């Protein structure tokens, strides 16, 4: 039995099946991501002044990833237009570039951005011990300027066994520049570029620490939101790459030979999904990297 | 909405993002003289201009190619 309206539109709706399906699916996706974005915005608005992390993400790398996704949305449209003009060779190349853009985006996320966070450590100091760690926090300097105080000391954790071993009483941290030189006016605002930890080591006693962890989802509401939203978005990018690869492989060639319009419709639907995924990133980027 | 319409919408939003990034860097450069802000602002404004040019080119091309409605 042949499924009707996979190539031609239904006369009453003017739409073919997959187009109705993809828009219904995208509507449900809007609700999914909309809920997560709303949660992030309300967490952010409700945070104590100065408590919400800033400048932990690398803006130039995020900008590059944004440019890659925008470029991939251009190439996927070109791939679709090539099919409509029955230029299969051009379609093949445009689709290959789209797949590569998706793979590069995921590579940057999984090989560079996320591991950098997993390797970073932060310790929130108890209120009554803040004075003791003033050389690393610089709160007197911040108070003079009317800026919110710091409570976290962060950097690269030297003795990782301190995380789980109750017999180890101290954390040894190679300090981030903001804690190594806290009264430097350049540290009053977040850095645009990622700045690696310094060689300056600080010893923080566990009894002075309210809470400490690596930069994992359980570190803070910020990282929980960051990993949830970028992880879900990354899963969508992976899904798009798998679909495009399927359409790019000989399966697509066979379908093109049998019915080129059918392949063009499939690419259009996949392209609509890809544009939605890119659009989500257009909101993720300013929300997490810039604001 | 077809892929063509969604693409034009996407390019419009991307242009707004590029302009937003550019203006935020100009604002940041006023308090911090690091060259990264100036360079990113220039990059963003160029990207926004290119996106506008591309958007118009794409619209005209799609209109010319009447096979894509």
PDB file of N, CA, C and O in Angstrom, chain A residues 187-234:
ATOM      1  N   UNK A 187      39.759  42.792  37.438  1.00  0.00           N
ATOM      2  CA  UNK A 187      39.003  41.617  37.889  1.00  0.00           C
ATOM      3  C   UNK A 187      37.598  41.983  38.390  1.00  0.00           C
ATOM      4  O   UNK A 187      36.835  41.111  38.810  1.00  0.00           O
ATOM      5  N   UNK A 188      37.289  43.286  38.369  1.00  0.00           N
ATOM      6  CA  UNK A 188      35.986  43.707  38.883  1.00  0.00           C
ATOM      7  C   UNK A 188      34.830  43.263  37.986  1.00  0.00           C
ATOM      8  O   UNK A 188      33.696  43.214  38.414  1.00  0.00           O
ATOM      9  N   UNK A 189      35.161  42.982  36.727  1.00  0.00           N
ATOM     10  CA  UNK A 189      34.112  42.534  35.804  1.00  0.00           C
ATOM     11  C   UNK A 189      34.557  41.222  35.148  1.00  0.00           C
ATOM     12  O   UNK A 189      35.744  40.923  35.091  1.00  0.00           O
ATOM     13  N   UNK A 190      33.590  40.436  34.660  1.00  0.00           N
ATOM     14  CA  UNK A 190      33.961  39.144  34.074  1.00  0.00           C
ATOM     15  C   UNK A 190      34.828  39.305  32.824  1.00  0.00           C
ATOM     16  O   UNK A 190      34.716  40.301  32.114  1.00  0.00           O
ATOM     17  N   UNK A 191      35.656  38.295  32.604  1.00  0.00           N
ATOM     18  CA  UNK A 191      36.490  38.308  31.400  1.00  0.00           C
ATOM     19  C   UNK A 191      35.725  37.756  30.212  1.00  0.00           C
ATOM     20  O   UNK A 191      34.899  36.865  30.354  1.00  0.00           O
ATOM     21  N   UNK A 192      36.041  38.283  29.069  1.00  0.00           N
ATOM     22  CA  UNK A 192      35.406  37.860  27.827  1.00  0.00           C
ATOM     23  C   UNK A 192      36.012  36.537  27.355  1.00  0.00           C
ATOM     24  O   UNK A 192      35.320  35.656  26.899  1.00  0.00           O
ATOM     25  N   UNK A 193      37.319  36.445  27.483  1.00  0.00           N
ATOM     26  CA  UNK A 193      38.039  35.235  27.091  1.00  0.00           C
ATOM     27  C   UNK A 193      38.258  34.366  28.313  1.00  0.00           C
ATOM     28  O   UNK A 193      38.351  34.870  29.428  1.00  0.00           O
ATOM     29  N   UNK A 194      38.379  33.063  28.086  1.00  0.00           N
ATOM     30  CA  UNK A 194      38.729  32.173  29.192  1.00  0.00           C
ATOM     31  C   UNK A 194      40.155  32.473  29.625  1.00  0.00           C
ATOM     32  O   UNK A 194      41.061  32.552  28.805  1.00  0.00           O
ATOM     33  N   UNK A 195      40.339  32.671  30.925  1.00  0.00           N
ATOM     34  CA  UNK A 195      41.677  32.923  31.459  1.00  0.00           C
ATOM     35  C   UNK A 195      42.061  31.723  32.331  1.00  0.00           C
ATOM     36  O   UNK A 195      41.361  31.411  33.285  1.00  0.00           O
ATOM     37  N   UNK A 196      43.146  31.021  32.002  1.00  0.00           N
ATOM     38  CA  UNK A 196      43.490  29.808  32.757  1.00  0.00           C
ATOM     39  C   UNK A 196      43.920  30.124  34.185  1.00  0.00           C
ATOM     40  O   UNK A 196      44.353  31.241  34.481  1.00  0.00           O
ATOM     41  N   UNK A 197      43.839  29.115  35.087  1.00  0.00           N
ATOM     42  CA  UNK A 197      44.286  29.322  36.465  1.00  0.00           C
ATOM     43  C   UNK A 197      45.764  29.710  36.526  1.00  0.00           C
ATOM     44  O   UNK A 197      46.540  29.349  35.640  1.00  0.00           O
ATOM     45  N   UNK A 198      46.112  30.435  37.581  1.00  0.00           N
ATOM     46  CA  UNK A 198      47.504  30.880  37.754  1.00  0.00           C
ATOM     47  C   UNK A 198      48.307  29.795  38.484  1.00  0.00           C
ATOM     48  O   UNK A 198      47.776  28.738  38.827  1.00  0.00           O
ATOM     49  N   UNK A 199      49.584  30.110  38.751  1.00  0.00           N
ATOM     50  CA  UNK A 199      50.436  29.173  39.511  1.00  0.00           C
ATOM     51  C   UNK A 199      50.284  29.382  41.019  1.00  0.00           C
ATOM     52  O   UNK A 199      50.835  28.625  41.806  1.00  0.00           O
ATOM     53  N   UNK A 200      49.578  30.422  41.411  1.00  0.00           N
ATOM     54  CA  UNK A 200      49.439  30.740  42.837  1.00  0.00           C
ATOM     55  C   UNK A 200      48.508  29.709  43.510  1.00  0.00           C
ATOM     56  O   UNK A 200      47.367  29.527  43.076  1.00  0.00           O
ATOM     57  N   UNK A 201      49.045  29.055  44.540  1.00  0.00           N
ATOM     58  CA  UNK A 201      48.271  28.001  45.220  1.00  0.00           C
ATOM     59  C   UNK A 201      47.678  28.550  46.518  1.00  0.00           C
ATOM     60  O   UNK A 201      48.360  29.223  47.285  1.00  0.00           O
ATOM     61  N   UNK A 202      46.418  28.234  46.748  1.00  0.00           N
ATOM     62  CA  UNK A 202      45.774  28.603  48.011  1.00  0.00           C
ATOM     63  C   UNK A 202      45.345  27.332  48.737  1.00  0.00           C
ATOM     64  O   UNK A 202      44.961  26.349  48.103  1.00  0.00           O
ATOM     65  N   UNK A 203      45.470  27.352  50.043  1.00  0.00           N
ATOM     66  CA  UNK A 203      44.997  26.219  50.844  1.00  0.00           C
ATOM     67  C   UNK A 203      43.737  26.658  51.576  1.00  0.00           C
ATOM     68  O   UNK A 203      43.763  27.615  52.360  1.00  0.00           O
ATOM     69  N   UNK A 204      42.658  25.969  51.299  1.00  0.00           N
ATOM     70  CA  UNK A 204      41.363  26.311  51.904  1.00  0.00           C
ATOM     71  C   UNK A 204      40.974  25.184  52.858  1.00  0.00           C
ATOM     72  O   UNK A 204      40.888  24.023  52.443  1.00  0.00           O
ATOM     73  N   UNK A 205      40.748  25.532  54.106  1.00  0.00           N
ATOM     74  CA  UNK A 205      40.352  24.498  55.072  1.00  0.00           C
ATOM     75  C   UNK A 205      38.893  24.113  54.846  1.00  0.00           C
ATOM     76  O   UNK A 205      38.041  24.987  54.669  1.00  0.00           O
ATOM     77  N   UNK A 206      38.642  22.807  54.887  1.00  0.00           N
ATOM     78  CA  UNK A 206      37.290  22.315  54.601  1.00  0.00           C
ATOM     79  C   UNK A 206      36.251  22.856  55.575  1.00  0.00           C
ATOM     80  O   UNK A 206      35.098  23.088  55.206  1.00  0.00           O
ATOM     81  N   UNK A 207      36.676  23.061  56.828  1.00  0.00           N
ATOM     82  CA  UNK A 207      35.709  23.531  57.829  1.00  0.00           C
ATOM     83  C   UNK A 207      35.243  24.967  57.555  1.00  0.00           C
ATOM     84  O   UNK A 207      34.235  25.406  58.112  1.00  0.00           O
ATOM     85  N   UNK A 208      35.989  25.686  56.708  1.00  0.00           N
ATOM     86  CA  UNK A 208      35.591  27.056  56.342  1.00  0.00           C
ATOM     87  C   UNK A 208      34.714  27.098  55.103  1.00  0.00           C
ATOM     88  O   UNK A 208      34.301  28.177  54.670  1.00  0.00           O
ATOM     89  N   UNK A 209      34.497  25.922  54.528  1.00  0.00           N
ATOM     90  CA  UNK A 209      33.793  25.872  53.239  1.00  0.00           C
ATOM     91  C   UNK A 209      32.321  25.473  53.445  1.00  0.00           C
ATOM     92  O   UNK A 209      32.026  24.483  54.112  1.00  0.00           O
ATOM     93  N   UNK A 210      31.469  26.290  52.877  1.00  0.00           N
ATOM     94  CA  UNK A 210      30.030  26.006  52.927  1.00  0.00           C
ATOM     95  C   UNK A 210      29.684  24.861  51.978  1.00  0.00           C
ATOM     96  O   UNK A 210      28.951  23.938  52.312  1.00  0.00           O
ATOM     97  N   UNK A 211      30.265  24.955  50.784  1.00  0.00           N
ATOM     98  CA  UNK A 211      29.956  23.972  49.743  1.00  0.00           C
ATOM     99  C   UNK A 211      31.060  24.028  48.695  1.00  0.00           C
ATOM    100  O   UNK A 211      31.541  25.114  48.357  1.00  0.00           O
ATOM    101  N   UNK A 212      31.488  22.875  48.196  1.00  0.00           N
ATOM    102  CA  UNK A 212      32.557  22.868  47.182  1.00  0.00           C
ATOM    103  C   UNK A 212      32.309  21.751  46.192  1.00  0.00           C
ATOM    104  O   UNK A 212      31.857  20.668  46.564  1.00  0.00           O
ATOM    105  N   UNK A 213      32.627  22.031  44.946  1.00  0.00           N
ATOM    106  CA  UNK A 213      32.485  20.996  43.919  1.00  0.00           C
ATOM    107  C   UNK A 213      33.174  21.408  42.628  1.00  0.00           C
ATOM    108  O   UNK A 213      33.515  22.574  42.450  1.00  0.00           O
ATOM    109  N   UNK A 214      33.372  20.411  41.752  1.00  0.00           N
ATOM    110  CA  UNK A 214      33.846  20.721  40.407  1.00  0.00           C
ATOM    111  C   UNK A 214      32.705  21.453  39.687  1.00  0.00           C
ATOM    112  O   UNK A 214      31.564  21.451  40.151  1.00  0.00           O
ATOM    113  N   UNK A 215      33.017  22.044  38.507  1.00  0.00           N
ATOM    114  CA  UNK A 215      31.987  22.772  37.751  1.00  0.00           C
ATOM    115  C   UNK A 215      31.100  21.767  37.006  1.00  0.00           C
ATOM    116  O   UNK A 215      31.119  21.673  35.787  1.00  0.00           O
ATOM    117  N   UNK A 216      30.323  21.042  37.774  1.00  0.00           N
ATOM    118  CA  UNK A 216      29.399  20.036  37.254  1.00  0.00           C
ATOM    119  C   UNK A 216      27.973  20.558  37.463  1.00  0.00           C
ATOM    120  O   UNK A 216      27.781  21.569  38.144  1.00  0.00           O
ATOM    121  N   UNK A 217      26.967  19.856  36.935  1.00  0.00           N
ATOM    122  CA  UNK A 217      25.592  20.356  37.141  1.00  0.00           C
ATOM    123  C   UNK A 217      25.237  20.584  38.608  1.00  0.00           C
ATOM    124  O   UNK A 217      24.477  21.488  38.932  1.00  0.00           O
ATOM    125  N   UNK A 218      25.789  19.755  39.516  1.00  0.00           N
ATOM    126  CA  UNK A 218      25.427  19.929  40.929  1.00  0.00           C
ATOM    127  C   UNK A 218      26.163  21.092  41.606  1.00  0.00           C
ATOM    128  O   UNK A 218      25.888  21.406  42.756  1.00  0.00           O
ATOM    129  N   UNK A 219      27.084  21.738  40.882  1.00  0.00           N
ATOM    130  CA  UNK A 219      27.813  22.870  41.459  1.00  0.00           C
ATOM    131  C   UNK A 219      26.882  24.028  41.793  1.00  0.00           C
ATOM    132  O   UNK A 219      26.979  24.629  42.857  1.00  0.00           O
ATOM    133  N   UNK A 220      25.966  24.350  40.869  1.00  0.00           N
ATOM    134  CA  UNK A 220      25.087  25.505  41.085  1.00  0.00           C
ATOM    135  C   UNK A 220      23.912  25.437  40.116  1.00  0.00           C
ATOM    136  O   UNK A 220      23.927  24.667  39.150  1.00  0.00           O
ATOM    137  N   UNK A 221      22.912  26.287  40.380  1.00  0.00           N
ATOM    138  CA  UNK A 221      21.750  26.348  39.475  1.00  0.00           C
ATOM    139  C   UNK A 221      22.200  26.782  38.082  1.00  0.00           C
ATOM    140  O   UNK A 221      21.640  26.353  37.070  1.00  0.00           O
ATOM    141  N   UNK A 222      23.238  27.623  38.054  1.00  0.00           N
ATOM    142  CA  UNK A 222      23.758  28.087  36.763  1.00  0.00           C
ATOM    143  C   UNK A 222      24.263  26.910  35.931  1.00  0.00           C
ATOM    144  O   UNK A 222      23.876  26.754  34.763  1.00  0.00           O
ATOM    145  N   UNK A 223      25.136  26.087  36.524  1.00  0.00           N
ATOM    146  CA  UNK A 223      25.688  24.975  35.752  1.00  0.00           C
ATOM    147  C   UNK A 223      24.645  23.882  35.493  1.00  0.00           C
ATOM    148  O   UNK A 223      24.718  23.197  34.471  1.00  0.00           O
ATOM    149  N   UNK A 224      23.699  23.711  36.416  1.00  0.00           N
ATOM    150  CA  UNK A 224      22.615  22.748  36.165  1.00  0.00           C
ATOM    151  C   UNK A 224      21.836  23.171  34.910  1.00  0.00           C
ATOM    152  O   UNK A 224      21.556  22.351  34.026  1.00  0.00           O
ATOM    153  N   UNK A 225      21.513  24.479  34.827  1.00  0.00           N
ATOM    154  CA  UNK A 225      20.779  24.987  33.661  1.00  0.00           C
ATOM    155  C   UNK A 225      21.653  24.893  32.408  1.00  0.00           C
ATOM    156  O   UNK A 225      21.180  24.497  31.339  1.00  0.00           O
ATOM    157  N   UNK A 226      22.916  25.285  32.561  1.00  0.00           N
ATOM    158  CA  UNK A 226      23.829  25.302  31.404  1.00  0.00           C
ATOM    159  C   UNK A 226      23.966  23.905  30.785  1.00  0.00           C
ATOM    160  O   UNK A 226      23.802  23.742  29.572  1.00  0.00           O
ATOM    161  N   UNK A 227      24.240  22.904  31.624  1.00  0.00           N
ATOM    162  CA  UNK A 227      24.445  21.557  31.085  1.00  0.00           C
ATOM    163  C   UNK A 227      23.129  20.952  30.570  1.00  0.00           C
ATOM    164  O   UNK A 227      23.136  20.217  29.586  1.00  0.00           O
ATOM    165  N   UNK A 228      22.012  21.266  31.236  1.00  0.00           N
ATOM    166  CA  UNK A 228      20.725  20.732  30.762  1.00  0.00           C
ATOM    167  C   UNK A 228      20.378  21.294  29.389  1.00  0.00           C
ATOM    168  O   UNK A 228      20.073  20.538  28.452  1.00  0.00           O
ATOM    169  N   UNK A 229      20.442  22.618  29.265  1.00  0.00           N
ATOM    170  CA  UNK A 229      20.002  23.240  28.010  1.00  0.00           C
ATOM    171  C   UNK A 229      21.002  22.968  26.880  1.00  0.00           C
ATOM    172  O   UNK A 229      20.597  22.590  25.777  1.00  0.00           O
ATOM    173  N   UNK A 230      22.303  23.140  27.143  1.00  0.00           N
ATOM    174  CA  UNK A 230      23.270  22.892  26.056  1.00  0.00           C
ATOM    175  C   UNK A 230      23.343  21.396  25.733  1.00  0.00           C
ATOM    176  O   UNK A 230      23.580  21.028  24.583  1.00  0.00           O
ATOM    177  N   UNK A 231      23.118  20.549  26.741  1.00  0.00           N
ATOM    178  CA  UNK A 231      23.120  19.100  26.500  1.00  0.00           C
ATOM    179  C   UNK A 231      21.934  18.689  25.627  1.00  0.00           C
ATOM    180  O   UNK A 231      22.085  17.929  24.661  1.00  0.00           O
ATOM    181  N   UNK A 232      20.758  19.233  25.963  1.00  0.00           N
ATOM    182  CA  UNK A 232      19.565  18.919  25.168  1.00  0.00           C
ATOM    183  C   UNK A 232      19.708  19.469  23.748  1.00  0.00           C
ATOM    184  O   UNK A 232      19.364  18.795  22.771  1.00  0.00           O
ATOM    185  N   UNK A 233      20.257  20.672  23.660  1.00  0.00           N
ATOM    186  CA  UNK A 233      20.481  21.246  22.334  1.00  0.00           C
ATOM    187  C   UNK A 233      21.490  20.399  21.550  1.00  0.00           C
ATOM    188  O   UNK A 233      21.292  20.127  20.359  1.00  0.00           O
ATOM    189  N   UNK A 234      22.551  19.966  22.223  1.00  0.00           N
ATOM    190  CA  UNK A 234      23.562  19.121  21.567  1.00  0.00           C
ATOM    191  C   UNK A 234      22.947  17.819  21.066  1.00  0.00           C
ATOM    192  O   UNK A 234      23.295  17.341  19.977  1.00  0.00           O
TER     193      UNK A 234
END
